[in-house]
mmCIF file of C-alpha atoms in Angstrom:
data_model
loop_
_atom_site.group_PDB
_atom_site.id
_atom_site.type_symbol
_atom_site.label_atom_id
_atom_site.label_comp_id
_atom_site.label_asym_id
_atom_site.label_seq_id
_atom_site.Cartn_x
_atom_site.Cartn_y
_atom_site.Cartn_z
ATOM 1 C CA UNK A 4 1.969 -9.623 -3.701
ATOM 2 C CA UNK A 5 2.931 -8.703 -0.152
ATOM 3 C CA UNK A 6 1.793 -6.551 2.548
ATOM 4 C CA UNK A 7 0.989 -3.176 2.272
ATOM 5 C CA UNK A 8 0.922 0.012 4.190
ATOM 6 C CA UNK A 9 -2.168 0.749 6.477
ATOM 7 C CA UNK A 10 -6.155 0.748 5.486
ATOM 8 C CA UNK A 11 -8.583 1.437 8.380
ATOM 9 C CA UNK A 12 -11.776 0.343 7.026
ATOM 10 C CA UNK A 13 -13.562 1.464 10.226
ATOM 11 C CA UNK A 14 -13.602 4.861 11.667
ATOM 12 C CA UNK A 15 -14.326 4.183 14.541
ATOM 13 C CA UNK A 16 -11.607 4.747 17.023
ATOM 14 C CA UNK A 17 -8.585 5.237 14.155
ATOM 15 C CA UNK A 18 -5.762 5.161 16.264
ATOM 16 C CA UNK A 19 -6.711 1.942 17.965
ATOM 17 C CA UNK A 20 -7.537 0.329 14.600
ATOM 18 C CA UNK A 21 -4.103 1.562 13.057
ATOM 19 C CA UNK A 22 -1.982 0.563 16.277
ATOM 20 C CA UNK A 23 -3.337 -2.775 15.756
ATOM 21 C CA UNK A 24 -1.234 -3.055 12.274
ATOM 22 C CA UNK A 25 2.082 -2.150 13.318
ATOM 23 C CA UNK A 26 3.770 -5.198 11.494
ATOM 24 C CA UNK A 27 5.399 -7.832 13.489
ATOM 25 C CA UNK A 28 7.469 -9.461 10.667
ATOM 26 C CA UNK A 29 7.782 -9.534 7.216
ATOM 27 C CA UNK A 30 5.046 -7.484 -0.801
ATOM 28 C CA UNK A 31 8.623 9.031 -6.486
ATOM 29 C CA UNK A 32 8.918 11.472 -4.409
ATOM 30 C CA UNK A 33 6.870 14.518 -5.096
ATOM 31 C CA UNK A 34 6.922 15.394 -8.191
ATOM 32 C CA UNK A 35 4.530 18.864 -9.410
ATOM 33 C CA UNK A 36 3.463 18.185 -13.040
ATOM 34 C CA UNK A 37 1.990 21.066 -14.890
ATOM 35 C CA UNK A 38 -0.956 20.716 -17.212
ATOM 36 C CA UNK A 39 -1.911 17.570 -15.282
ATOM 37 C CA UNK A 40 -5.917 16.808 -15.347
ATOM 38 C CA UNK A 41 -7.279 13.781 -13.107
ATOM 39 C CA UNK A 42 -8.666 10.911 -15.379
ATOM 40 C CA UNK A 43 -10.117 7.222 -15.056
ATOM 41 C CA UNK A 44 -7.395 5.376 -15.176
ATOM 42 C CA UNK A 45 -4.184 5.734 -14.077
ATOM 43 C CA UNK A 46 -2.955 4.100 -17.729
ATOM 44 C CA UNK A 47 -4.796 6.010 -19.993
ATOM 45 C CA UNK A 48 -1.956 7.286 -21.575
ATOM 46 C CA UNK A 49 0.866 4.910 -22.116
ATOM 47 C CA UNK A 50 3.114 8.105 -23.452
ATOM 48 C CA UNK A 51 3.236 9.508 -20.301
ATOM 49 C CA UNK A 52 5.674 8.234 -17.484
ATOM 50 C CA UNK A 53 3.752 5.955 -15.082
ATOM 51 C CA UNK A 54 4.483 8.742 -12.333
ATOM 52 C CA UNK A 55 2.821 11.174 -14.182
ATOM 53 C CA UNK A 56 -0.249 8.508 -14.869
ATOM 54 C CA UNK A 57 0.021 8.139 -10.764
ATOM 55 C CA UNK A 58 -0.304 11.820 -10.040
ATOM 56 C CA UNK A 59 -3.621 11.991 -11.984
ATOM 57 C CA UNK A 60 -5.591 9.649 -9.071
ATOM 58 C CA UNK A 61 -3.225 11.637 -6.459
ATOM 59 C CA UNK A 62 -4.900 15.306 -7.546
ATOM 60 C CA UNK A 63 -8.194 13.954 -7.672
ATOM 61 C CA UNK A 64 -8.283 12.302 -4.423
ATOM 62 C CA UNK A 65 -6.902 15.640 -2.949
ATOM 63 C CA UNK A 66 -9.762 17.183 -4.731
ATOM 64 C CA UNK A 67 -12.186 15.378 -2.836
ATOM 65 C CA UNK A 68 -10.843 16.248 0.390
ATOM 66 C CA UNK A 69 -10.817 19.959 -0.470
ATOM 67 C CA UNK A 70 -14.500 19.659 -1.504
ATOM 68 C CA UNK A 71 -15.795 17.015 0.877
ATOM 69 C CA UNK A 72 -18.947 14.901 -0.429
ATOM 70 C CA UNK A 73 -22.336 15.753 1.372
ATOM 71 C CA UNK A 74 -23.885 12.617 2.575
ATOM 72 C CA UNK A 75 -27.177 11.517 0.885
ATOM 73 C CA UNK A 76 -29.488 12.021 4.064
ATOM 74 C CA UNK A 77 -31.808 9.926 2.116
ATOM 75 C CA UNK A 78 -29.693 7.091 2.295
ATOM 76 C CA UNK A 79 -28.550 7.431 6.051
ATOM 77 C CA UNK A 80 -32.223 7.593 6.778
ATOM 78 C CA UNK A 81 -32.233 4.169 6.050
ATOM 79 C CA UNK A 82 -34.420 4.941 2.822
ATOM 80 C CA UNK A 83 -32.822 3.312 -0.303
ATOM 81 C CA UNK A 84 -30.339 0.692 1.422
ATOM 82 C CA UNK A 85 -29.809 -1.491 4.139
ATOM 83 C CA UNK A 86 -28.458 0.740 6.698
ATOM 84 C CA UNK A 87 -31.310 1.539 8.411
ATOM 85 C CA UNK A 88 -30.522 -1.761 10.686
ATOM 86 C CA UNK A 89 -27.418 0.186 12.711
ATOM 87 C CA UNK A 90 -26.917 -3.148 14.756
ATOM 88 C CA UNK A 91 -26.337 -4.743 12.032
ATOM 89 C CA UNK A 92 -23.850 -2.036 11.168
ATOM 90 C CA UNK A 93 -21.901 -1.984 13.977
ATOM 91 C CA UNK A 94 -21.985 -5.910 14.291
ATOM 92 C CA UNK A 95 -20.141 -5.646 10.305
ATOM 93 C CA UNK A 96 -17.765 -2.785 12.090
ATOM 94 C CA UNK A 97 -16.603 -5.458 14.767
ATOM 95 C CA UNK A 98 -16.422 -8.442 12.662
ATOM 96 C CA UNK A 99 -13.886 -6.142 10.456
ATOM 97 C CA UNK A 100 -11.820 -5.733 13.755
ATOM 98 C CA UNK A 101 -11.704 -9.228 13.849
ATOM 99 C CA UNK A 102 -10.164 -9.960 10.706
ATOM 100 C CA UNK A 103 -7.533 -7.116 11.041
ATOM 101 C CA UNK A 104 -6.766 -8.713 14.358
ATOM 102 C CA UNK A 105 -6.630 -11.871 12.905
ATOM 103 C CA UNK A 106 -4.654 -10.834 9.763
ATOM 104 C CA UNK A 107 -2.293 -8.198 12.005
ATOM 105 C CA UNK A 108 1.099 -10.119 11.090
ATOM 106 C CA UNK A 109 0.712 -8.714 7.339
ATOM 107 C CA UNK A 110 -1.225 -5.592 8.380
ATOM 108 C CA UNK A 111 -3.834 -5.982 5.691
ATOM 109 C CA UNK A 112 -7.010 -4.754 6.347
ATOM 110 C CA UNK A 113 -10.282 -6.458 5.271
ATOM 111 C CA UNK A 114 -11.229 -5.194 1.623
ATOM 112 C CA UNK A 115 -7.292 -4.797 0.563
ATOM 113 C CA UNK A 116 -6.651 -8.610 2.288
ATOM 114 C CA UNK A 117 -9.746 -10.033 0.697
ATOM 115 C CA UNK A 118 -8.597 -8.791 -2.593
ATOM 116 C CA UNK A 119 -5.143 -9.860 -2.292
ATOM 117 C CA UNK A 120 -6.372 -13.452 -1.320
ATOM 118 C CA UNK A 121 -8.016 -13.506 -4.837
ATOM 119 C CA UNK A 122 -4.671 -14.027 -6.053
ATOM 120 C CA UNK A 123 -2.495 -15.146 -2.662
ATOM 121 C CA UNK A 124 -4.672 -17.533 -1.072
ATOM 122 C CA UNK A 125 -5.563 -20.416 -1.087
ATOM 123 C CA UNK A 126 -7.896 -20.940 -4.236
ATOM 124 C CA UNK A 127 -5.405 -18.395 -5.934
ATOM 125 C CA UNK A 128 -4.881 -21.333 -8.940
ATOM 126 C CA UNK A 129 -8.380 -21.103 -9.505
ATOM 127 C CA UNK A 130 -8.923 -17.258 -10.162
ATOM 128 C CA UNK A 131 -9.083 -15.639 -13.464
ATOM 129 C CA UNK A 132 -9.470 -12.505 -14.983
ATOM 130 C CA UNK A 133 -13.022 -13.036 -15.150
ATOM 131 C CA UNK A 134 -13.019 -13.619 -11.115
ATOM 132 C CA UNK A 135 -11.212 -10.217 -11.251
ATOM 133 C CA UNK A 136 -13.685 -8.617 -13.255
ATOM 134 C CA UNK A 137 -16.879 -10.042 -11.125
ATOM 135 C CA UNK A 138 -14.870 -8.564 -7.890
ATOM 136 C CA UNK A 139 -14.640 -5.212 -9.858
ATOM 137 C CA UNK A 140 -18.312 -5.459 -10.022
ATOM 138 C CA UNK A 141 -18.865 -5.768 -6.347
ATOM 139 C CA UNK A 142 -16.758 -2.978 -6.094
ATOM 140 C CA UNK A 143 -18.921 -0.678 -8.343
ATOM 141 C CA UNK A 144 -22.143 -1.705 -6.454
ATOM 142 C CA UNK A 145 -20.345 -1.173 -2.917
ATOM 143 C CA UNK A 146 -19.729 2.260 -3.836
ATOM 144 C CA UNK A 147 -22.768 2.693 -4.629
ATOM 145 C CA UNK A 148 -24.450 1.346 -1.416
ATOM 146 C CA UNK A 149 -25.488 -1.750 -2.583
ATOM 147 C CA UNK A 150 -23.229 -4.161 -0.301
ATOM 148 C CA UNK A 151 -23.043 -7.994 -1.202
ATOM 149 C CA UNK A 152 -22.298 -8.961 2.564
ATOM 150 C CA UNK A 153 -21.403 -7.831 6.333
ATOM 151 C CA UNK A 154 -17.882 -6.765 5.247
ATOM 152 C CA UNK A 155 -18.761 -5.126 2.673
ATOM 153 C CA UNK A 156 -21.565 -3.270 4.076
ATOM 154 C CA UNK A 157 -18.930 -1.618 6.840
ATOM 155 C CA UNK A 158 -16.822 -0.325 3.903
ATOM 156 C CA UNK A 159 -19.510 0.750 2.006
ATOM 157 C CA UNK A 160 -20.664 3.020 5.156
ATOM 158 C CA UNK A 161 -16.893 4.316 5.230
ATOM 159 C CA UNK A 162 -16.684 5.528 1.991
ATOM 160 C CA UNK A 163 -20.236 7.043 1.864
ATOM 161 C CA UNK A 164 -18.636 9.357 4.890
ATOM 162 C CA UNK A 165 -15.633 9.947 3.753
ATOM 163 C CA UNK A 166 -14.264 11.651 0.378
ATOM 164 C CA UNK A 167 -13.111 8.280 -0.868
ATOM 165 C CA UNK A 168 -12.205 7.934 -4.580
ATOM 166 C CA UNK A 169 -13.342 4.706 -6.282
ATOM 167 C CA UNK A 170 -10.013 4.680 -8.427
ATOM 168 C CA UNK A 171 -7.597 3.504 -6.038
ATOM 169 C CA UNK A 172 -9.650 0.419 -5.495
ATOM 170 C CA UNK A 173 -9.849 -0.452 -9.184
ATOM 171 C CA UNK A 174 -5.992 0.072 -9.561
ATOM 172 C CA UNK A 175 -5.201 -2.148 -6.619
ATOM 173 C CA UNK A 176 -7.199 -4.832 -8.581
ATOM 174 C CA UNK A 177 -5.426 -4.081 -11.455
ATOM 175 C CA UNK A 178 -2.235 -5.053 -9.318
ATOM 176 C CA UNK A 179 -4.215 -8.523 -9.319
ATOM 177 C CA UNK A 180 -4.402 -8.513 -12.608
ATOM 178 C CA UNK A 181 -0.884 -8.319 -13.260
ATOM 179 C CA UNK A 182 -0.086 -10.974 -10.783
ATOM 180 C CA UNK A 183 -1.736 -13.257 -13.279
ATOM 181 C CA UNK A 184 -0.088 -12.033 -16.391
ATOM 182 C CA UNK A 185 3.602 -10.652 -15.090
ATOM 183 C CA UNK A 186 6.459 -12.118 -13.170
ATOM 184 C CA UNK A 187 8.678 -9.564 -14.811
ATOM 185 C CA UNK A 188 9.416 -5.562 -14.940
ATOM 186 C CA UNK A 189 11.774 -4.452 -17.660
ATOM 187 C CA UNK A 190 11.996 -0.925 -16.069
ATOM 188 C CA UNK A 191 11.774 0.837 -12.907
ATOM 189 C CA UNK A 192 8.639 2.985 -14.712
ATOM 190 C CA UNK A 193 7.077 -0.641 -15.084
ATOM 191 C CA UNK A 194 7.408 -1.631 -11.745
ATOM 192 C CA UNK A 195 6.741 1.941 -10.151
ATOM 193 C CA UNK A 196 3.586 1.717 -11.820
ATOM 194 C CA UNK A 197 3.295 -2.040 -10.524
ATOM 195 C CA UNK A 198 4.251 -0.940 -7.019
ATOM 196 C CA UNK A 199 1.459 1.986 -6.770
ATOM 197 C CA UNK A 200 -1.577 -0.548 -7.706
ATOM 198 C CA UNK A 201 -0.749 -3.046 -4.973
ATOM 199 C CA UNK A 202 0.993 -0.404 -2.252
ATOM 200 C CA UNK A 203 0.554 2.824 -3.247
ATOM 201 C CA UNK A 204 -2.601 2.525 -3.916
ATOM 202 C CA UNK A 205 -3.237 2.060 0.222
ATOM 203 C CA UNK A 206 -1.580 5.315 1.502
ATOM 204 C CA UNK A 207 -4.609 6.684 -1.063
ATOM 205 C CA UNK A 208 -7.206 5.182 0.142
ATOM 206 C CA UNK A 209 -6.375 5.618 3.762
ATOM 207 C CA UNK A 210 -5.476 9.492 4.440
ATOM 208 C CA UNK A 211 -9.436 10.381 4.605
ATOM 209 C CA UNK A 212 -9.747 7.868 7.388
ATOM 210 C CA UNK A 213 -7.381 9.156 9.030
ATOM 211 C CA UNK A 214 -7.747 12.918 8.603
ATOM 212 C CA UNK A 215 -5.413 15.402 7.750
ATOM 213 C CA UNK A 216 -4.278 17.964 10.565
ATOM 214 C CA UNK A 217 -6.275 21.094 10.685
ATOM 215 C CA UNK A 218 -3.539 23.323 10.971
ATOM 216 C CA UNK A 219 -2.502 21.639 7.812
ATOM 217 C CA UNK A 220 0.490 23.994 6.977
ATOM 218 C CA UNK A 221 1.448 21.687 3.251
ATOM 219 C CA UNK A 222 -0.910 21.039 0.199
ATOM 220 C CA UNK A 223 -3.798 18.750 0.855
ATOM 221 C CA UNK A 224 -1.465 16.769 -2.386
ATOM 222 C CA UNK A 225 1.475 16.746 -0.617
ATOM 223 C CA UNK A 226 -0.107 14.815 1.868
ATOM 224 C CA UNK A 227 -1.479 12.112 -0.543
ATOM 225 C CA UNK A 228 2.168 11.970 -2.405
ATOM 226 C CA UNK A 229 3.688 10.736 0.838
ATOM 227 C CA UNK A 230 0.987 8.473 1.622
ATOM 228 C CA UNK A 231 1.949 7.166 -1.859
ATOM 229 C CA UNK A 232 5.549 7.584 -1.394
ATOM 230 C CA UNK A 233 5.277 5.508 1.829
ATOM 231 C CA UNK A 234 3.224 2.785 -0.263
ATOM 232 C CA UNK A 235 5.712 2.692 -2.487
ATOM 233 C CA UNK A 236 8.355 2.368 -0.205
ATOM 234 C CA UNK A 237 6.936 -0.414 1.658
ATOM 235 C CA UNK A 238 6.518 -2.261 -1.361
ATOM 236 C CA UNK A 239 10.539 -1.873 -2.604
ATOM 237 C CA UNK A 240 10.980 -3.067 0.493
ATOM 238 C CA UNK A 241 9.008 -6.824 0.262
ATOM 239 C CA UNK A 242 10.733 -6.875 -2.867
ATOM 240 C CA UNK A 243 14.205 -7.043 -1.833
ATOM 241 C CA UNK A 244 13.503 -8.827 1.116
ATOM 242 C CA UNK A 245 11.605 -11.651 -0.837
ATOM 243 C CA UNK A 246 13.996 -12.058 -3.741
ATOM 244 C CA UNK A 247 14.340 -15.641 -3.206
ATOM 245 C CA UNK A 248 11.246 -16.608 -2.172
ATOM 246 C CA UNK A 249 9.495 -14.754 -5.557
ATOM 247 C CA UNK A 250 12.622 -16.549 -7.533
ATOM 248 C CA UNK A 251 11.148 -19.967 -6.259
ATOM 249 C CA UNK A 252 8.241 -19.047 -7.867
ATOM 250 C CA UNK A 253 9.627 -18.365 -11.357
ATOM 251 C CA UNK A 254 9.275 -14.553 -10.370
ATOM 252 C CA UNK A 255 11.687 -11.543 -10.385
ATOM 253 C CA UNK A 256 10.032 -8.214 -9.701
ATOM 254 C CA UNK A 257 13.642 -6.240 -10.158
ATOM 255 C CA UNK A 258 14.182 -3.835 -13.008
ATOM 256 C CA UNK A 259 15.531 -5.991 -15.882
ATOM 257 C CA UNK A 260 17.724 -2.967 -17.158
ATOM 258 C CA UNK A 261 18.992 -2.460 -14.216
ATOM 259 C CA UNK A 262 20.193 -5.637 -13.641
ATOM 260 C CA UNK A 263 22.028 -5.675 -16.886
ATOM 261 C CA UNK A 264 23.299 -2.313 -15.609
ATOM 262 C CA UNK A 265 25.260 -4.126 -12.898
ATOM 263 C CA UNK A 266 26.187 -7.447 -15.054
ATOM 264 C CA UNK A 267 23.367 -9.363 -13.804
ATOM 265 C CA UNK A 268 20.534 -11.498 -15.010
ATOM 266 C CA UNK A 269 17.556 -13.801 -13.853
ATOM 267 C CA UNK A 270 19.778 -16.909 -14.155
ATOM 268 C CA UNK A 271 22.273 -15.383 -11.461
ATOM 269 C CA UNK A 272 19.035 -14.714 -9.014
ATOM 270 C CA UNK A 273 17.999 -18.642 -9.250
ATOM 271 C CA UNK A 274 21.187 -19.700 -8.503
ATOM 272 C CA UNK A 275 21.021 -17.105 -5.496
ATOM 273 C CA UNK A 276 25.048 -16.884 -4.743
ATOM 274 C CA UNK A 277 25.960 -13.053 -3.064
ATOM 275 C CA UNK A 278 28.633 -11.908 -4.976
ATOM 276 C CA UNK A 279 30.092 -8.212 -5.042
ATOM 277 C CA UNK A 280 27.918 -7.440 -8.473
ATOM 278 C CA UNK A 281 24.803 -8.636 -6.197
ATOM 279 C CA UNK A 282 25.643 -6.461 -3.163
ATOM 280 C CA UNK A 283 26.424 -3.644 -5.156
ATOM 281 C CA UNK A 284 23.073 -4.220 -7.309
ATOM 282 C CA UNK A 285 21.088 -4.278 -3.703
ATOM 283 C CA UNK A 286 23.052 -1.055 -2.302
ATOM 284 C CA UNK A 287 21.427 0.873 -5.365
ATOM 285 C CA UNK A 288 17.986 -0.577 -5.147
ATOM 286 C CA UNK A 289 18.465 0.045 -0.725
ATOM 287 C CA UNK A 290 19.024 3.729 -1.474
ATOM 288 C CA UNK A 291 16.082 4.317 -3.446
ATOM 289 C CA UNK A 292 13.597 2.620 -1.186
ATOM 290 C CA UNK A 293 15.176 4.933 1.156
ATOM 291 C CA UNK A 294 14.697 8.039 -0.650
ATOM 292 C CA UNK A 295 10.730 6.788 -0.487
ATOM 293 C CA UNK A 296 10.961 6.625 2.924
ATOM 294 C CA UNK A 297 12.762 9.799 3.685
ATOM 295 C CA UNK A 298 9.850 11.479 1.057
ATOM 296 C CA UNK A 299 6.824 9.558 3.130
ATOM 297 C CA UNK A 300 8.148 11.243 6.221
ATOM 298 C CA UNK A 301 7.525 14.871 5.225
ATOM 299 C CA UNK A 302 3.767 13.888 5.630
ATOM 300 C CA UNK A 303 3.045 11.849 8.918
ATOM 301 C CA UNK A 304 2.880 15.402 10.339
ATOM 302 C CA UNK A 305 0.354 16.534 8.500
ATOM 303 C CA UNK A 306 -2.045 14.044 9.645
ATOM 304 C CA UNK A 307 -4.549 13.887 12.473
ATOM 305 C CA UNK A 308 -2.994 13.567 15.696
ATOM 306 C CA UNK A 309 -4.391 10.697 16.379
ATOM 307 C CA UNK A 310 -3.140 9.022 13.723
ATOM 308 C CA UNK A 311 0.876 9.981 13.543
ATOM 309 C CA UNK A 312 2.108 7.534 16.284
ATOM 310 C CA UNK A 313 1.015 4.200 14.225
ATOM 311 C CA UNK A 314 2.018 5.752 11.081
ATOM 312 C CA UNK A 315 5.055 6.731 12.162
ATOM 313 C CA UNK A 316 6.018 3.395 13.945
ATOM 314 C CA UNK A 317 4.801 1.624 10.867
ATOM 315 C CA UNK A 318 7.122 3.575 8.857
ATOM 316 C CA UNK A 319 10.347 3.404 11.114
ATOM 317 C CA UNK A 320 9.445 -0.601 11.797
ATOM 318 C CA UNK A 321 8.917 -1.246 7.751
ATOM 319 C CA UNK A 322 12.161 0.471 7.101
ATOM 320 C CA UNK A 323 14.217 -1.679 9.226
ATOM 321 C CA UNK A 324 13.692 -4.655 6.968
ATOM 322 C CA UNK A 325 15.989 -2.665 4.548
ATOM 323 C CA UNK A 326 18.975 -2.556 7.587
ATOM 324 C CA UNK A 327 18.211 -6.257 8.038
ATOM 325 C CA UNK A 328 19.036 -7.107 4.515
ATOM 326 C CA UNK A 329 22.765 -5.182 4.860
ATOM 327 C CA UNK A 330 23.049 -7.025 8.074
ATOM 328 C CA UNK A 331 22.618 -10.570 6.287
ATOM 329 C CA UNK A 332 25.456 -9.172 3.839
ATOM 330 C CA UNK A 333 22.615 -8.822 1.125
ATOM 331 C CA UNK A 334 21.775 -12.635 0.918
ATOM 332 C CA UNK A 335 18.051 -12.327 0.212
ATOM 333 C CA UNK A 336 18.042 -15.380 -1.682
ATOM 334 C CA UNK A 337 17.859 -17.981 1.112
ATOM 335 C CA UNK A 338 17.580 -15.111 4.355
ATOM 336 C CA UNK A 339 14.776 -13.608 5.037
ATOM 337 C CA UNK A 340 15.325 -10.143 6.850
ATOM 338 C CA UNK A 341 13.127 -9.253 9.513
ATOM 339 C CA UNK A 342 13.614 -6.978 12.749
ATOM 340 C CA UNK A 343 13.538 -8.525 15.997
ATOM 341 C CA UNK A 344 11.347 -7.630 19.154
ATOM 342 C CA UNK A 345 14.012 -5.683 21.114
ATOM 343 C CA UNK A 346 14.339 -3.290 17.874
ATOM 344 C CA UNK A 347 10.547 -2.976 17.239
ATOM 345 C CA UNK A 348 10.007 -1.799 21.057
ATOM 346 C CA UNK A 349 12.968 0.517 20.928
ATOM 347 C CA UNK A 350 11.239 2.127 17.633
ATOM 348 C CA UNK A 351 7.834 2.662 19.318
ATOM 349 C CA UNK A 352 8.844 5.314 21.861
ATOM 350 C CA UNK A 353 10.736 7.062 18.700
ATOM 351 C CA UNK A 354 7.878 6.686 17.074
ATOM 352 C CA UNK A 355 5.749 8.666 19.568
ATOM 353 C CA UNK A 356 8.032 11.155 19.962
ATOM 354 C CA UNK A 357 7.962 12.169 16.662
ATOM 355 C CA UNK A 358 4.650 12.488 16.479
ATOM 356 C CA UNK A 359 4.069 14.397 19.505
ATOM 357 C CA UNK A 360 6.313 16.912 17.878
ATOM 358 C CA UNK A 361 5.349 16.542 14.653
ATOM 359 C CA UNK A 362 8.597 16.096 12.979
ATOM 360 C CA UNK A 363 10.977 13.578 11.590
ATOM 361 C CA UNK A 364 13.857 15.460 13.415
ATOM 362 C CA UNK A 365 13.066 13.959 17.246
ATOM 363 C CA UNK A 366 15.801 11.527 18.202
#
């Protein structure tokens, strides 16, 4: 699994945090679904498309955030937890800026890196879907305000503020669980699905932290669909740029069926030669991470203003990678596309431009 968007897991001071995790180097658009109710799980059904299944957790986050959780006063007053010691607290807060600082080359941000480690890291051999199920535990009691250790006791201060939905951290260790169990997607539903646990998932979590605009002139859900979108996106995205180094790992997270489509198979990726099948293959899969992109945009406006400039550079900085990989002639087997200083300061005053004026039209 590779890096993902952006998670601020302290809310203190959210545009420093987030400008700290514009990456340095390089793992569906709105749809409106009638008759949709939120559920549990995001694969309840497996009938439904897994966009559909997605859209579930995206109109019950939005839900929260239109009917914001009233903090237990009890609990703030110190009177059923541990929060009472607020040195302690803000001791946990700065030991999460650490890690993000230390960790800001794959942007990750405390809970989502810790989780991804589980499976990444180094004792990744060693964990098993029990590990993954003991983790999902912690995350049930962290919610609740019962925090295992300092890092976990900042989060679980976050999301007792802010109208955080427990799903999108059990689907992003669902992600894990695949990891374990899948090193291949037959469909682009299958790895949409795959995609929104270990990306998607991220854009979720995060637009509560970083507040919507007031003057919100969209739907609170067409916010959260291009925080997903954007997710999404950025996960295409460390797919095609890490074909070959997933392929030396007996992996291939590219749509089986497609690669039929274009006269391709798995063998053809471990022998990583660029032919014209492969390039055209890669223009097809370029153009829809694209499309993500493009979709993602239509909500950096609508979020605090505070928060558009890193959001915005993040996006503009992420997409790159995808120009990289045309500019290596598609050879993502032994290449590895990544955007160069000069580009990524020539994106940042772009970047702020944009969101001063709140639009993805500023040149």
């Amino acid at each position: 699994m590779s890096g993902v968007l952006l998670w601020v897991v302290c809310p203190k001071g959210n545009a420093t945090a987030l400008f700290s995790l514009i990456p340095t180097s390089g793992k569906k658009p709105k749809r409106c679904f009638k008759g949709v109710s939120a559920i549990s799980s995001a694969v309840a059904n497996p009938a439904r498309s897994s966009e559909e299944k997605v859209y579930d957790v995206v109109l019950k986050q939005a839900a929260l955030v239109k009917q914001p959780r009233a903090l237990d006063l009890e609990k703030r007053n110190g009177k059923t937890d541990g929060f009472a010691d607020w040195n302690l607290l803000n001791e946990a807060y700065d030991r999460c800026g650490e890690v993000c600082a230390e960790y800001a080359k794959t942007f990750y941000l405390v809970w989502c890196r810790r989780t991804d480690e589980l499976v990444d890291g180094p004792n990744a051999s060693h964990i098993t879907p029990r590990a993954l199920d003991r983790w999902e535990k912690r995350l049930d009691d962290l919610f609740k305000g019962r925090p295992y250790d300092m890092l976990d006791a900042a989060l679980a201060d976050t999301v007792s503020k802010y109208p955080v939905d427990i799903q999108p951290f059990k689907d992003m260790i669902e992600g894990m669980r695949l990891d374990l169990r899948k090193s291949r997607y037959m469909n682009f539903d299958e790895l949409y699905l795959y995609c929104y646990y270990v990306a998607g998932t991220v854009g979720l979590m995060s637009v509560p932290v970083m507040g919507i605009a007031p003057e919100l002139k969209a739907s609170v859900e067409s916010v959260y669909n291009a925080a997903l979108a954007l997710g999404i996106a950025n996960q295409l995205t460390n797919i095609l740029r890490d074909v070959g180094e997933d392929a030396r790992r007996g992996r291939v997270y590219l749509p089986q069926d497609e690669l039929a489509r274009f006269g391709l198979s798995d063998d053809d990726i471990f022998r990583g030669q660029v032919t014209d099948r492969w390039r055209n293959f890669m223009k097809d899969q370029i153009k829809r991470a694209r499309m993500f992109f493009s979709e993602a945009e239509k909500g950096v406006s609508e979020l605090n203003s505070a928060s558009r400039w890193p959001v915005w550079a993040s996006l503009l900085l992420y997409r790159q990678i995808l120009d990289a990989i045309e500019e290596n002639d598609y050879n993502n087997f032994s290449k590895r596309a990544y955007v160069g200083k000069l580009k990524k300061f020539a994106s940042l005053p772009v970047a702020y431009g944009r969101a001063l004026m709140g639009t993805s039209k500023f040149i």
